[in-house]
Short mmCIF file of C-alpha atoms in Angstrom, two decimals:
data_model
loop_
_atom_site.label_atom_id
_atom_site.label_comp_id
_atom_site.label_asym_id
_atom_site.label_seq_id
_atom_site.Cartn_x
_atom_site.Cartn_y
_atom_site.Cartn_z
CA UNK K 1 -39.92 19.13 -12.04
CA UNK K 2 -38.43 15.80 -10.39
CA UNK K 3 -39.41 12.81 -11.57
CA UNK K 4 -41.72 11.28 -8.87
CA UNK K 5 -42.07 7.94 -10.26
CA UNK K 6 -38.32 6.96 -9.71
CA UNK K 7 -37.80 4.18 -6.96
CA UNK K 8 -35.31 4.50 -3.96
CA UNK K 9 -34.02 1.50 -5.91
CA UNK K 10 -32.88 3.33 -9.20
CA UNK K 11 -30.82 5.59 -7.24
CA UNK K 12 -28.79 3.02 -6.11
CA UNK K 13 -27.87 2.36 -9.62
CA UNK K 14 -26.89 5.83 -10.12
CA UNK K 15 -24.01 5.14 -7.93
CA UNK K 16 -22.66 1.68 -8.44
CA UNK K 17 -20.25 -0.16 -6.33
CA UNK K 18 -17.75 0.36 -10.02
CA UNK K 19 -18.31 1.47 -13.11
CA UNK K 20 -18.12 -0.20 -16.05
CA UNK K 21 -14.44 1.17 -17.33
CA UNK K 22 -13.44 0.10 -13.61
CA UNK K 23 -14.47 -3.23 -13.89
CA UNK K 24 -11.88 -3.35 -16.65
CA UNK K 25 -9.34 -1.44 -15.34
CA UNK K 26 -9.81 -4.02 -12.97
CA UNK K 27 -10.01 -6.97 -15.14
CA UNK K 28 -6.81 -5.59 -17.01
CA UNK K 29 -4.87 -5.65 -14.09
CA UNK K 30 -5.87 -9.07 -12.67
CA UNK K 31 -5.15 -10.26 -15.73
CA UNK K 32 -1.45 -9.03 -16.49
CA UNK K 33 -0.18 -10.08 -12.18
CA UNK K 34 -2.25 -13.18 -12.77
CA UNK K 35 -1.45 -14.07 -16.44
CA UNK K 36 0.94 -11.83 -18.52
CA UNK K 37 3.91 -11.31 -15.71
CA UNK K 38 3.68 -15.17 -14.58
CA UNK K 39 3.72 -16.20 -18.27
CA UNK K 40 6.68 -14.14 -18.98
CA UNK K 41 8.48 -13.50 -16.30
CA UNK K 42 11.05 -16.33 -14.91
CA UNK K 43 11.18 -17.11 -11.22
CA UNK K 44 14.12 -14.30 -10.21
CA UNK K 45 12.19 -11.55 -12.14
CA UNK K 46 8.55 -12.56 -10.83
CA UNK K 47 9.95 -12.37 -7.17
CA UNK K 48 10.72 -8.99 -7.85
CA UNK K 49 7.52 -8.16 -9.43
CA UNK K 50 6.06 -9.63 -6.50
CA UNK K 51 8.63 -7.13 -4.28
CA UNK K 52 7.27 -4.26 -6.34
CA UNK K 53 3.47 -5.05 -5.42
CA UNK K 54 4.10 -5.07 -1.65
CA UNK K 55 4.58 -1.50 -2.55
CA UNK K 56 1.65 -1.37 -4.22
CA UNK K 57 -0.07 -1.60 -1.18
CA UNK K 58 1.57 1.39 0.63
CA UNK K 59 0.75 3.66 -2.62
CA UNK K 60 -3.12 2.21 -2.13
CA UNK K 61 -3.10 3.55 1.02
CA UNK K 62 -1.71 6.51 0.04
CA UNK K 63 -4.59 7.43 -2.66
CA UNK K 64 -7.32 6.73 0.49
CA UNK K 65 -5.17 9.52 3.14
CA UNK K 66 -3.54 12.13 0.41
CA UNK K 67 -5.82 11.41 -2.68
CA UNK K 68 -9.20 11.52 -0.75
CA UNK K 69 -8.49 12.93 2.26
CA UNK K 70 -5.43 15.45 1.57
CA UNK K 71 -3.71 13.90 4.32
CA UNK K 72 -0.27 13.94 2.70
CA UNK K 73 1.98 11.93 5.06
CA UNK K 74 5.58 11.34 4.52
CA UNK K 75 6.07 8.66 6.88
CA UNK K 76 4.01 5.61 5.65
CA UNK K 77 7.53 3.63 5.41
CA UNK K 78 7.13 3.55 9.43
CA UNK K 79 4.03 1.63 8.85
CA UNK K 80 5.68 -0.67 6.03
CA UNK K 81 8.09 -1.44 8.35
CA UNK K 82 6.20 -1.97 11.22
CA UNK K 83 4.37 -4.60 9.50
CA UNK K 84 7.56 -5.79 8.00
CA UNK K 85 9.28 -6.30 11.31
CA UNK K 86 6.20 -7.93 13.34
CA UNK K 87 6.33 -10.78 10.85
CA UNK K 88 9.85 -11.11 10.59
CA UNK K 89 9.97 -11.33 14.06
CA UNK K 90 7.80 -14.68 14.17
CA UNK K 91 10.06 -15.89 11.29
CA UNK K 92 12.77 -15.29 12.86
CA UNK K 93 11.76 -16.78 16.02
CA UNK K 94 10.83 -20.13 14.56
CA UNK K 95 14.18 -20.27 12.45
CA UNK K 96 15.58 -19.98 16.08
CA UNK K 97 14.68 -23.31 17.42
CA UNK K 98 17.26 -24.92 20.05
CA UNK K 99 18.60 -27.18 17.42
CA UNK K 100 19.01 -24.79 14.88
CA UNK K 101 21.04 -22.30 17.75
CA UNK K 102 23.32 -25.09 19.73
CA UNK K 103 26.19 -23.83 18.96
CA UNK K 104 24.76 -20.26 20.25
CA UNK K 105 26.04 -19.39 24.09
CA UNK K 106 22.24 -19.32 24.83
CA UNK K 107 20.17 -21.70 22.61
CA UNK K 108 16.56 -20.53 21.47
CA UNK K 109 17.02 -17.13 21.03
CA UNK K 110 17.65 -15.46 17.65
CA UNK K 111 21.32 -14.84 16.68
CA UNK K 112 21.71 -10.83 16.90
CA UNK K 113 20.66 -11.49 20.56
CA UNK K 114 23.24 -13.66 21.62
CA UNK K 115 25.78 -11.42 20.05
CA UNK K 116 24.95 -8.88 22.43
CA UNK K 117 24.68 -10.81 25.59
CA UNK K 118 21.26 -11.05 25.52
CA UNK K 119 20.53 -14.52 27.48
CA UNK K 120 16.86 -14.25 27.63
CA UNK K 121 14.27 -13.57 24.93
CA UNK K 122 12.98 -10.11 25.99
CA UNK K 123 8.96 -10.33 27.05
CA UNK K 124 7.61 -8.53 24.00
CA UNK K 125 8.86 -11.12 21.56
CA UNK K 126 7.14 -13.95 23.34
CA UNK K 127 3.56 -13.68 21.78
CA UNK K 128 5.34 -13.90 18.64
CA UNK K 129 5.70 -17.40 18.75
CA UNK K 130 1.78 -17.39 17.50
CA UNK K 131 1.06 -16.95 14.06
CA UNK K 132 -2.67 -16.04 14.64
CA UNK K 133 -1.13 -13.49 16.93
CA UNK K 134 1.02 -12.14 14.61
CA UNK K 135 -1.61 -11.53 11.84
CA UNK K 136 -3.28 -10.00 14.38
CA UNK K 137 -0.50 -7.76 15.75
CA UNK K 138 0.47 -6.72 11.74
CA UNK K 139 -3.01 -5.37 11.87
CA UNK K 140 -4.15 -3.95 14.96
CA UNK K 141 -0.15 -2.22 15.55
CA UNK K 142 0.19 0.21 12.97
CA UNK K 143 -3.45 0.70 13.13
CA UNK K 144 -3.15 1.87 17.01
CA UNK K 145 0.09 3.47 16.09
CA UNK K 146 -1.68 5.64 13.13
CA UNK K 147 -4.89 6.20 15.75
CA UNK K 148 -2.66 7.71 18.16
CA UNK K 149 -0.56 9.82 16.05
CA UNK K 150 -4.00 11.07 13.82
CA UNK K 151 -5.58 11.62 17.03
CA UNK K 152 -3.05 13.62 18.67
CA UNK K 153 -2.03 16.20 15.27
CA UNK K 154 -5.61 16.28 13.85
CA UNK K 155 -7.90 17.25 16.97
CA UNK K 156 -5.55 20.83 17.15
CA UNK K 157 -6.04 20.94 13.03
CA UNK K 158 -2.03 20.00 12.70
CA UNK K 159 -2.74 19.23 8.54
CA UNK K 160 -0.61 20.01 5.36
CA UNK K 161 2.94 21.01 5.49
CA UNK K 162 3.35 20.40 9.14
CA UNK K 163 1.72 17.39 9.48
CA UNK K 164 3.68 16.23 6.47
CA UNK K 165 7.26 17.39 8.29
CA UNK K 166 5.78 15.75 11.54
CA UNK K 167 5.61 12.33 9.67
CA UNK K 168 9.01 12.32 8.25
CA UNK K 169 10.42 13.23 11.60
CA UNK K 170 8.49 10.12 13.07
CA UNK K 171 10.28 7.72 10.25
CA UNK K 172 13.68 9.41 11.28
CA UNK K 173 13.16 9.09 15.50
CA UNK K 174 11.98 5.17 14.72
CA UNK K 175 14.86 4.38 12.34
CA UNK K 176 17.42 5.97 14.65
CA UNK K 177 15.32 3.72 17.36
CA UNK K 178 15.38 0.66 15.54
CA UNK K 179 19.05 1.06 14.64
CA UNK K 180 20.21 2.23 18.47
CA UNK K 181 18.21 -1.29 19.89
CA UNK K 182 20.76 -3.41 18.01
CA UNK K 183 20.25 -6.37 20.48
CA UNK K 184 16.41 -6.37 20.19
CA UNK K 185 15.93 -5.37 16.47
CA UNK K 186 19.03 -7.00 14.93
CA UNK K 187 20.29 -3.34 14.27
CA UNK K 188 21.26 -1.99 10.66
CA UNK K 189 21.54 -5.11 9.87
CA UNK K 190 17.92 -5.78 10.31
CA UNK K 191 16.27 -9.40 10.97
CA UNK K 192 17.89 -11.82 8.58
CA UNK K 193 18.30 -15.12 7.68
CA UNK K 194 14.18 -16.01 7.68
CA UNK K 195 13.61 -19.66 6.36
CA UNK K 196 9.88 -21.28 7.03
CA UNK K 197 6.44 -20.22 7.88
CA UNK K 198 5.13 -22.23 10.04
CA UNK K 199 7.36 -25.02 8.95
CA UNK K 200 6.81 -24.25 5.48
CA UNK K 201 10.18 -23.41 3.33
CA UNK K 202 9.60 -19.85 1.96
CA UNK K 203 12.71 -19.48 0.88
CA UNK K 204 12.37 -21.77 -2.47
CA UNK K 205 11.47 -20.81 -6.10
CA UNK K 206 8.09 -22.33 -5.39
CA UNK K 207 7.31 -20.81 -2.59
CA UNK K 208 8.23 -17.55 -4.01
CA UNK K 209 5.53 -18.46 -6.97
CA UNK K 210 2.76 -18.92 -4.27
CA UNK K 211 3.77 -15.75 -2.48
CA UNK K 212 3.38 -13.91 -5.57
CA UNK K 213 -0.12 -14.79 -6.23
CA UNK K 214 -0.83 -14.48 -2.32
CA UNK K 215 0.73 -10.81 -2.92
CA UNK K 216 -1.51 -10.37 -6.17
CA UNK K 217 -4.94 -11.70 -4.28
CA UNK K 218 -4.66 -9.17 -1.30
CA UNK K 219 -3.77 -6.46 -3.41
CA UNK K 220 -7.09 -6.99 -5.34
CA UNK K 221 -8.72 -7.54 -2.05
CA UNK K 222 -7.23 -4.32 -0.48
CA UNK K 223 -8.35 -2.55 -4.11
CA UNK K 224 -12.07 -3.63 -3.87
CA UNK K 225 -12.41 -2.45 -0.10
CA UNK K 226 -10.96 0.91 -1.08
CA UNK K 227 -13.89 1.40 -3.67
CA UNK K 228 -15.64 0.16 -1.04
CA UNK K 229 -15.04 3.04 0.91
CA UNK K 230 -14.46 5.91 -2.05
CA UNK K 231 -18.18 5.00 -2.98
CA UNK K 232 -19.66 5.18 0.74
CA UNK K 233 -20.73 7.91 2.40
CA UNK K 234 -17.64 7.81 4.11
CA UNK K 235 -15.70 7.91 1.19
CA UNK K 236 -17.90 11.48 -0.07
CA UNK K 237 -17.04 13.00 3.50
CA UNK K 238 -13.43 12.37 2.74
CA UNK K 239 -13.59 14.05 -0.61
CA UNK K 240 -15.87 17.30 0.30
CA UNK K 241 -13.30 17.43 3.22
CA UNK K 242 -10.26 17.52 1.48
CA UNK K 243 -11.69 20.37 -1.14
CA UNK K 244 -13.70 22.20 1.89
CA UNK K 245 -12.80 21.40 5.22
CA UNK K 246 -14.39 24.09 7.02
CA UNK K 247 -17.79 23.79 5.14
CA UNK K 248 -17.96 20.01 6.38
CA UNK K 249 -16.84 21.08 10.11
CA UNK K 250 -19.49 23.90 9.90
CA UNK K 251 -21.89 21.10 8.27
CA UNK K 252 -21.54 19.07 12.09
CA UNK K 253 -18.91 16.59 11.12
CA UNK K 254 -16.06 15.40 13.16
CA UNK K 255 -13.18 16.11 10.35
CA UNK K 256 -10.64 15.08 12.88
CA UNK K 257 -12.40 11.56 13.33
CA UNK K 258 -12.48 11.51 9.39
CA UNK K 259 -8.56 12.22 9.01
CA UNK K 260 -7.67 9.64 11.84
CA UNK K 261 -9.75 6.65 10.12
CA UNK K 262 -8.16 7.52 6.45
CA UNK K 263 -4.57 7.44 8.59
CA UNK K 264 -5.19 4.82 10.16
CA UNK K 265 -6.65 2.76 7.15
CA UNK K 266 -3.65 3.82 5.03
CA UNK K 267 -1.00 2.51 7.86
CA UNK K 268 -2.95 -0.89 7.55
CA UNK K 269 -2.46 -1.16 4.02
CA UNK K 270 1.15 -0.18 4.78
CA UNK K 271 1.59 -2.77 7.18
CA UNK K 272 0.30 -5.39 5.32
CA UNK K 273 2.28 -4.59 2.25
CA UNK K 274 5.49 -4.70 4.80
CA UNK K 275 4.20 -8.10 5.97
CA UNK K 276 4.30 -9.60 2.43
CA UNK K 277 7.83 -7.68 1.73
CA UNK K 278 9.11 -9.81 4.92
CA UNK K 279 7.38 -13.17 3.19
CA UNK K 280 8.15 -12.07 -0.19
CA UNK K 281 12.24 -10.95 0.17
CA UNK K 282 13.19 -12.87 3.40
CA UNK K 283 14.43 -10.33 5.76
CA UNK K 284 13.37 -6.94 6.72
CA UNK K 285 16.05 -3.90 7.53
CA UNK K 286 15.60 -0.10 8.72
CA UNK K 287 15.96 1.17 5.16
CA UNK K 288 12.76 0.40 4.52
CA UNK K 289 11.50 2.74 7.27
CA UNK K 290 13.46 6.01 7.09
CA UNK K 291 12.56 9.05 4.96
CA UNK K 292 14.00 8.32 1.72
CA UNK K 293 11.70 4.91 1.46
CA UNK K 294 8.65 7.04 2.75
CA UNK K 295 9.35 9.89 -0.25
CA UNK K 296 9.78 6.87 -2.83
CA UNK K 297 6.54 5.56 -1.60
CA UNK K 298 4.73 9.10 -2.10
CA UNK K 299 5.99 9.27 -5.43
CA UNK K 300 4.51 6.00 -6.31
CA UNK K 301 1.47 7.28 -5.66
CA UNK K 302 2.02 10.57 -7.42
CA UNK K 303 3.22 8.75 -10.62
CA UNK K 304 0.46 6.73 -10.91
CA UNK K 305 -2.37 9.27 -9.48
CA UNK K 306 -2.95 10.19 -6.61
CA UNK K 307 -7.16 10.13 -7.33
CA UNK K 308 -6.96 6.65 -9.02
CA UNK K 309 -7.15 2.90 -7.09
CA UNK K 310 -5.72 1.57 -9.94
CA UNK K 311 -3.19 4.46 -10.84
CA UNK K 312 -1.13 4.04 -7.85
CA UNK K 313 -1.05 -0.20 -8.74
CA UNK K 314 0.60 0.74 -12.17
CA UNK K 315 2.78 4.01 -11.15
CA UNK K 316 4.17 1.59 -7.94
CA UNK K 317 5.09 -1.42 -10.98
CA UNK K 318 6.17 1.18 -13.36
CA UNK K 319 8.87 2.92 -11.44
CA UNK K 320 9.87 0.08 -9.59
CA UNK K 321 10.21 -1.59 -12.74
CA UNK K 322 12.74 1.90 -13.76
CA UNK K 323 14.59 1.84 -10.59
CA UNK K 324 15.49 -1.72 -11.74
CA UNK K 325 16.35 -1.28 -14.85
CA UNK K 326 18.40 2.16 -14.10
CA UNK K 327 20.40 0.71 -10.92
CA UNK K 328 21.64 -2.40 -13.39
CA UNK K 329 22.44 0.01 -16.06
CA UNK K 330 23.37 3.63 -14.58
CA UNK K 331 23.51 3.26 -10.87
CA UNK K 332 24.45 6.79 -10.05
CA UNK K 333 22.28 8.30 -12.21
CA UNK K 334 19.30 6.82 -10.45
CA UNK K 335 18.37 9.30 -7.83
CA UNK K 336 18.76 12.02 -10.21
CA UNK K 337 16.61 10.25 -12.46
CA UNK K 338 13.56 9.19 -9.60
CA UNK K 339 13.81 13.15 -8.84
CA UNK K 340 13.19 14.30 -12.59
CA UNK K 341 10.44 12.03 -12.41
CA UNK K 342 9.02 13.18 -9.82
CA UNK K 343 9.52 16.82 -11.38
CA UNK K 344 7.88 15.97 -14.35
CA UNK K 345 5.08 14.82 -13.31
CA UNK K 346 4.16 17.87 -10.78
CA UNK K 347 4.81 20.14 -13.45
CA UNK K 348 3.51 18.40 -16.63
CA UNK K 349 1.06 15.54 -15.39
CA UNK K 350 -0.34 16.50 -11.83
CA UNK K 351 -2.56 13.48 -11.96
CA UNK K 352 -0.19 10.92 -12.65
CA UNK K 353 -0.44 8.35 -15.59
CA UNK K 354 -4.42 8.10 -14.40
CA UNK K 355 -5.24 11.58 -15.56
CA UNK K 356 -3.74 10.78 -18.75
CA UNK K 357 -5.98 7.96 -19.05
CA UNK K 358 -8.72 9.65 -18.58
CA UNK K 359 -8.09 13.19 -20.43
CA UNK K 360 -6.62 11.40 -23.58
CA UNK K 361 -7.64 7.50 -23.72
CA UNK K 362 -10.88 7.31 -22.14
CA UNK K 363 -12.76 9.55 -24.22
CA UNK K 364 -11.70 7.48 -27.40
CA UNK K 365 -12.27 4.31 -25.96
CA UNK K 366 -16.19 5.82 -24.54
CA UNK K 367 -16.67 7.39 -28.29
CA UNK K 368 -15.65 3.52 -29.63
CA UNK K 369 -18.02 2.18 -27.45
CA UNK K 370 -20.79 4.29 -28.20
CA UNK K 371 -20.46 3.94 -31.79
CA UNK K 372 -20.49 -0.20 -31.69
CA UNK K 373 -23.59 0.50 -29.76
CA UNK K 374 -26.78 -0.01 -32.22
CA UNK K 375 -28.93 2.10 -32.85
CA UNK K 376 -32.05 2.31 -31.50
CA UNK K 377 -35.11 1.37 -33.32
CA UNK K 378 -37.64 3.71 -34.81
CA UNK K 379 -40.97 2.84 -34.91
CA UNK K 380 -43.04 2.92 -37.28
CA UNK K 381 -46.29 4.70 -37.55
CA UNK K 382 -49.41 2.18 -38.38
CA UNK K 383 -51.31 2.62 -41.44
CA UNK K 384 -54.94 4.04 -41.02
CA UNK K 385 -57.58 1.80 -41.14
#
């Protein structure tokens, strides 16, 4: 029989916003960006640190559209880069001043321009003088990019395999794009030679440092609204969707509106990651947006756990942090090593270094807990009087 003396309010404490092992996880890994790398690191090895969590923010994404919604889309790089090349375009635009490009044949327009006869800047750079407009753009871009793309595969049920192989074609068409429109894009060379934010020198050891911490504070941000979501209704939907999609279309839900917003919300966080990559490294090319970037990304994601917030944070840092220390050592053997990975952990660990957590460390830590608990308190029956 139910208990009928429960209030509405104690079932809101049966689902809390995060529980109490992901308030550490949480805690754990504000402390080791905020504290332990900072503290350790010097300022060449923190900026790169700070590269790796850019990509952090792409694998985030990824857990919200593949993890919870089983959208798995090998493309997010075109989102990374979209958000990568909006800001770098109002970078570039205010390291283009007239007196920084006299000696150009037309002043006030960036350099790759004026090497191919380009004597005007073209109209869709224009807004990009704005900041305000470009945070906006970085934003509301991929996000109408994503909307169309989700929109047009998911209302005829494109999903899986082919939606996946749609995706990667997308990255491939835009990088051949980006690539062909050398005199509005900068090319293969990408947009280069990036030096202040509005008037402010990003291109120092300092300014690195703030960046880092800038990088660091979204990423938590971006982390909390995700739990946001997972724990929501919304977030439920996106689950009982993934494992039964017909049972929630039969149930009188739009899954197709479902897919788009996960899509959508994951190109966001893409775009924003690509933003900070731009901020973070100083330029921003078309080898961030191709397939091979996009499969790297995915594998972030798959390293760390595809189910886990937190999972794809450390999988992102962890094989970032290999492909560094692999390239400076073995350089050829990289590729063959990221694939083995990858391998590995389909095979052996299908839920990345998260489901190891939780199959092997958890339950020790929760049986530690439990046993520092006290006990509780027996009373005592009263003597008879």
């Amino acid at each position: 029989m139910p208990d009928m003396t429960r209030s509405p309010a104690s079932n809101v404490h049966d689902n809390p916003f995060m529980k109490p092992m992901e308030w550490i996880s949480l805690a754990l890994l504000a402390a080791v960006i905020f504290l332990v790398l900072p503290m350790l690191l010097d300022a060449f090895r923190l900026n790169l640190v700070g590269k790796y969590l850019t990509y952090s923010f792409v694998a985030l994404g990824l857990v919200i559209c593949w993890g919870f919604g089983g959208i798995l889309s090998l493309g997010q790089g075109v989102f990374f880069g979209l958000g990568g090349y909006l800001m770098a375009m109002y970078l570039k635009l205010e390291a283009s001043s007239i007196e920084n490009t006299k000696i150009q044949s037309t002043p006030g327009i960036p350099d790759f321009m004026d090497w191919n006869q380009i004597t005007a800047l073209p109209w869709f750079w224009k807004p990009f003088t704005s900041l305000p407009f470009t945070i906006l753009a970085v934003l509301v871009v991929p996000a109408l990019f994503a909307f169309v793309i989700g929109t047009a595969m998911f209302r005829r049920r494109v999903g899986g395999t082919y939606f996946a192989i749609i995706t990667q074609a997308i990255a491939a068409i835009l990088t051949i794009l980006i690539v062909g429109q050398q005199g509005y894009t900068g090319g293969i060379n990408g947009i280069t030679d990036l030096r202040t934010l509005h008037g402010w020198d990003i291109r120092t050891d300092s300014a690195h440092n703030i960046l880092y911490f800038v990088n660091g504070g979204l990423l938590v941000a971006c982390i909390l609204f995700a739990q946001y979501v997972k724990r929501s209704k919304l977030g439920r939907i996106l689950l009982a969707m993934r494992d039964k999609e017909d049972r929630v279309r039969f149930s009188g839900y739009q899954v197709a509106s479902f897919k788009t917003f996960a899509f959508c919300l994951a190109a966001v966080f893409a775009a924003i990651g690509g933003a900070m990559f731009t901020l973070q490294v100083g330029f921003m090319s078309p080898s961030f947006v191709g397939i091979v970037p996009s499969i790297e990304m995915v594998i972030y994601a798959a390293v760390g756990g595809r189910l886990s917030l937190f999972g794809a944070v450390w999988g992102t840092l962890l094989v970032n942090w290999a492909k560094t220390t692999f390239s400076e050592s073995f350089p050829e053997l990289w590729l063959f090593g990221l694939g083995a990975l990858f391998i590995a952990v389909v095979l052996a660990f299908p839920n990345g270094l998260a489901g190891i957590y939780r199959t092997y460390v958890e339950p020790r830590l929760t049986r530690r807990v439990k046993a520092l608990e006290p006990a509780p308190a027996v009373a005592l029956p009263h003597a008879a009087e």
